[in-house]
Coordinates of C-alpha atoms and ligand atoms in Angstrom, one line a residue:
X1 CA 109.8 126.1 81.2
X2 CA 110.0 126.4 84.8
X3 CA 109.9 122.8 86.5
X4 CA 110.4 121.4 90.3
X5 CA 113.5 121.2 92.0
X6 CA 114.7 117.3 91.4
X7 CA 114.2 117.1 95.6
X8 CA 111.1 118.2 95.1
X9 CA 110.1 116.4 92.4
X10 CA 111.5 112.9 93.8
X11 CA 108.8 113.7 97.1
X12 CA 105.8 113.9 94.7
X13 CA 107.0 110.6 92.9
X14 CA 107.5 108.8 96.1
X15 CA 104.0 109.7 96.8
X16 CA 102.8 108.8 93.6
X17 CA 104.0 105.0 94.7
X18 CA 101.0 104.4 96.5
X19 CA 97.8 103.1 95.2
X20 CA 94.9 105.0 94.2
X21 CA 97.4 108.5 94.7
X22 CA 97.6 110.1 91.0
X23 CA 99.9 113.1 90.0
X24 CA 97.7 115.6 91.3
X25 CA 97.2 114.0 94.7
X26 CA 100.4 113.2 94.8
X27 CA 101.5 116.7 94.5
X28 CA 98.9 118.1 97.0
X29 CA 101.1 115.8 99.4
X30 CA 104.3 116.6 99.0
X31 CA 103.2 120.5 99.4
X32 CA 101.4 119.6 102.7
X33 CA 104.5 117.9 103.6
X34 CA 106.9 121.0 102.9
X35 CA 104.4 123.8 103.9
X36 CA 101.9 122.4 106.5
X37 CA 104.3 119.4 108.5
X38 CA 106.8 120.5 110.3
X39 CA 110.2 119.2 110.7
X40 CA 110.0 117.6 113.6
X41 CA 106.9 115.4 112.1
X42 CA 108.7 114.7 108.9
X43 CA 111.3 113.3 111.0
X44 CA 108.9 111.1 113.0
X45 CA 107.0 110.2 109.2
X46 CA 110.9 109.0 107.8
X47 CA 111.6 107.2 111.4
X48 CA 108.4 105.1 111.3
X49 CA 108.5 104.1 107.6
X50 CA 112.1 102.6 107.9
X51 CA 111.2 101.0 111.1
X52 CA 107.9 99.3 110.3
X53 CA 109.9 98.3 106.8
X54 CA 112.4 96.6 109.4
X55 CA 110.9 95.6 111.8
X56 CA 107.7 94.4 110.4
X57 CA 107.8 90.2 109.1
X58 CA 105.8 87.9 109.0
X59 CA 104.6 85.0 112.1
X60 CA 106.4 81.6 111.7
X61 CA 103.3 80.1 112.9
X62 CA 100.3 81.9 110.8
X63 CA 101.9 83.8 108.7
X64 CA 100.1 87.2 110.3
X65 CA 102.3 90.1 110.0
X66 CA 103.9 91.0 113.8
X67 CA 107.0 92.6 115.0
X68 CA 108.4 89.2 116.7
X69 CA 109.3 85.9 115.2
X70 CA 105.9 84.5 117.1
X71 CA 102.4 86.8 116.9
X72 CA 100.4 87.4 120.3
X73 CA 98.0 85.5 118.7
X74 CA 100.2 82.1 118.3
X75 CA 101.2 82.8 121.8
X76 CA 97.9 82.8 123.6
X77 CA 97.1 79.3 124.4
X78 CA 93.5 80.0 125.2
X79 CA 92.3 80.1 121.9
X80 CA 89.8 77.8 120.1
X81 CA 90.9 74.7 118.4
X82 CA 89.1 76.4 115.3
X83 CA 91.3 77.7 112.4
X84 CA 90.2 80.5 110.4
X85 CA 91.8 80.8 107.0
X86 CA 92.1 84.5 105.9
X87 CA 93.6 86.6 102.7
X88 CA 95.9 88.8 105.1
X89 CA 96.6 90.4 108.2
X90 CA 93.9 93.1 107.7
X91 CA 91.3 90.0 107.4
X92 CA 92.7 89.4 110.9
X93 CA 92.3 92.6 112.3
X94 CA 89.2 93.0 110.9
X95 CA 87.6 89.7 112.3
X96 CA 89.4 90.6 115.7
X97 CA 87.2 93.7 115.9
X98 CA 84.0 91.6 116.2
X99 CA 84.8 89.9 119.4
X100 CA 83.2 86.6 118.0
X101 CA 85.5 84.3 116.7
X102 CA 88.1 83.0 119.7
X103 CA 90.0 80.7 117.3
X104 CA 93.3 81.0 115.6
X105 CA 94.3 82.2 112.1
X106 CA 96.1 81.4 109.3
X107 CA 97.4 84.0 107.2
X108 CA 97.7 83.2 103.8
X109 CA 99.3 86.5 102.2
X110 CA 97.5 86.5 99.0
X111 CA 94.7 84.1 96.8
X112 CA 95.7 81.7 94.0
X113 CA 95.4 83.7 90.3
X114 CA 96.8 81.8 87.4
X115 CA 95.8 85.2 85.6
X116 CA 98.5 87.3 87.9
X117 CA 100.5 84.1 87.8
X118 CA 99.8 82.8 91.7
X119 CA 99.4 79.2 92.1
X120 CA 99.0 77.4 95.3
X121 CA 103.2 77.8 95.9
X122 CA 103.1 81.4 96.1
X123 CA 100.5 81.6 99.3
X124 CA 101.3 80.3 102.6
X125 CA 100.0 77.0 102.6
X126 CA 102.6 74.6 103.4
X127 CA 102.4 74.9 107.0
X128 CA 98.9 74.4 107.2
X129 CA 98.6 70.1 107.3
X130 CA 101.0 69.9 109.7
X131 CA 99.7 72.8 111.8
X132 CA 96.1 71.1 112.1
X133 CA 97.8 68.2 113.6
X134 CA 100.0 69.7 115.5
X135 CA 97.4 72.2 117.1
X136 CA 94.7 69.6 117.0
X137 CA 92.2 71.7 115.0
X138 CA 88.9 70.1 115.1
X139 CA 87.0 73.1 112.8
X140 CA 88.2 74.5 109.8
X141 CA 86.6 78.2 108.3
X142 CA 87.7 79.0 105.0
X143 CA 87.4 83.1 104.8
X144 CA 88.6 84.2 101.4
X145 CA 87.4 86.9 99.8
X146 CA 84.0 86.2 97.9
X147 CA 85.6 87.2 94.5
X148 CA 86.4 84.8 92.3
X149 CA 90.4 84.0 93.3
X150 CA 89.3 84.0 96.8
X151 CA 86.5 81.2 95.5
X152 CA 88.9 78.7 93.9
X153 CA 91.6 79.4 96.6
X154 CA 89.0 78.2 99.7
X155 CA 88.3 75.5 96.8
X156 CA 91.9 74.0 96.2
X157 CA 92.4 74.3 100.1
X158 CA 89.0 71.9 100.7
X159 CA 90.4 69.6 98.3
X160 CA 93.8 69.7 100.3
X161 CA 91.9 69.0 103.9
X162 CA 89.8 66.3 102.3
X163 CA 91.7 63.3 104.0
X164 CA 92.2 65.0 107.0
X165 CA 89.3 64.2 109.9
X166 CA 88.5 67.9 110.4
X167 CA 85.4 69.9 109.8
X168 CA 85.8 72.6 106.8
X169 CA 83.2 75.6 106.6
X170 CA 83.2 78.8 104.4
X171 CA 81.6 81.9 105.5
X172 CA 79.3 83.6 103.3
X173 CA 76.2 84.6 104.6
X174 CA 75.8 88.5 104.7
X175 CA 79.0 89.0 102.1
X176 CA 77.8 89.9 98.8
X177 CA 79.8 87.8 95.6
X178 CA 82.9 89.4 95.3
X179 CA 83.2 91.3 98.1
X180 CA 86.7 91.9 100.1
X181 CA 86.4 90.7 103.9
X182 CA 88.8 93.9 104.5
X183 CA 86.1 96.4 102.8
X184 CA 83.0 94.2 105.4
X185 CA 81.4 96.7 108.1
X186 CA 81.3 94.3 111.3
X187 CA 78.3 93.4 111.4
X188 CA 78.5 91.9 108.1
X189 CA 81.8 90.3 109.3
X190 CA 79.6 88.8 112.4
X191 CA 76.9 87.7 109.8
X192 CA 78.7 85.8 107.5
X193 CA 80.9 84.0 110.4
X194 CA 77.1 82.6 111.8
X195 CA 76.1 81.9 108.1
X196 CA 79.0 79.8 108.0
X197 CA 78.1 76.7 105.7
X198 CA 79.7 73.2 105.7
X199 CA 82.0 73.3 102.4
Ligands
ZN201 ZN1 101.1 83.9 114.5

């Protein structure tokens, strides 16, 4: 039985890494890659894989992901006293895009899931008490996901901000239960931000 070349067969696999791509896509790719790319574009694929592997880490401050030890964001000093507490940097992009929040974010890198084993320890949440005083955050918008890990993490963070003298909101307006904030259209984004509810 004739099979693939190892080289060729270690493309499809690498493809085959990525969510959602099965066998077959995954060999549709690696034959667009060989026929339809040329070298000069593989080159430039390789180059910007290793360097956004590299380069790319996460903000000191917010825990966004950035190229630089300090995000834009954390730099500009005109921004809102508000904190906005999102899943990941996607959240942040997406939220961004609406032009209606002028606040700062917090980046939490995942939810708590005791069924995948994520507790409170594994998100980035012990910066956040001594960022609110430090930045003097009056407000306080919890924007997890509305599915349920993204419920009990804005839950267990309320509990956490309870003796601090700060205002905590969650958004929900306009997001249906168990939606993704990265899968929100904008406007529902903008919807659920004015829906926001005092938690
Ligand atoms: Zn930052």
């Amino acid at each position: 039985m004739i099979k693939y070349p190892d080289c060729f067969k270690e493309l499809i696999e690498c493809f085959e890494m990525y969510p959602g791509i099965g066998p077959k896509t995954a060999e549709r790719l690696a034959f667009f890659t060989l026929i339809q790319l040329d070298q000069e574009s593989v080159q430039k694929f390789s180059y910007a894989l290793t360097q956004a592997k590299e380069k790319m880490k996460t903000c000191t401050i917010c825990g966004m992901l950035t190229d630089q030890d300090c995000c834009d964001l954390c730099k500009d000093t005109t921004r809102e006293k508000k904190l906005m507490i999102v899943e990941n940097t996607k959240d942040v992009i997406a939220f961004e895009k609406t032009n209606t929040f002028h606040g700062k974010y917090h980046v939490l890198n995942g939810v708590i899931s005791p069924l995948n084993g994520k507790g409170p320890e594994d998100i980035h949440l012990d910066h956040l008490l001594e960022r609110i005083e430090k930045e003097k955050i009056e407000e306080i918008i919890l924007a997890t996901s509305s599915t349920i890990e993204g419920e009990m993490t804005a839950l267990y963070i309320k509990k956490m901000l309870e003796e601090k003298q700060v205002k905590v909101f969650r958004i929900g307006y306009g997001l249906p239960a168990g939606a993704d904030i990265e899968y929100a259209d904008e406007i529902t984004l903008i919807k659920a931000l004015e829906g926001k509810k005092e938690f």
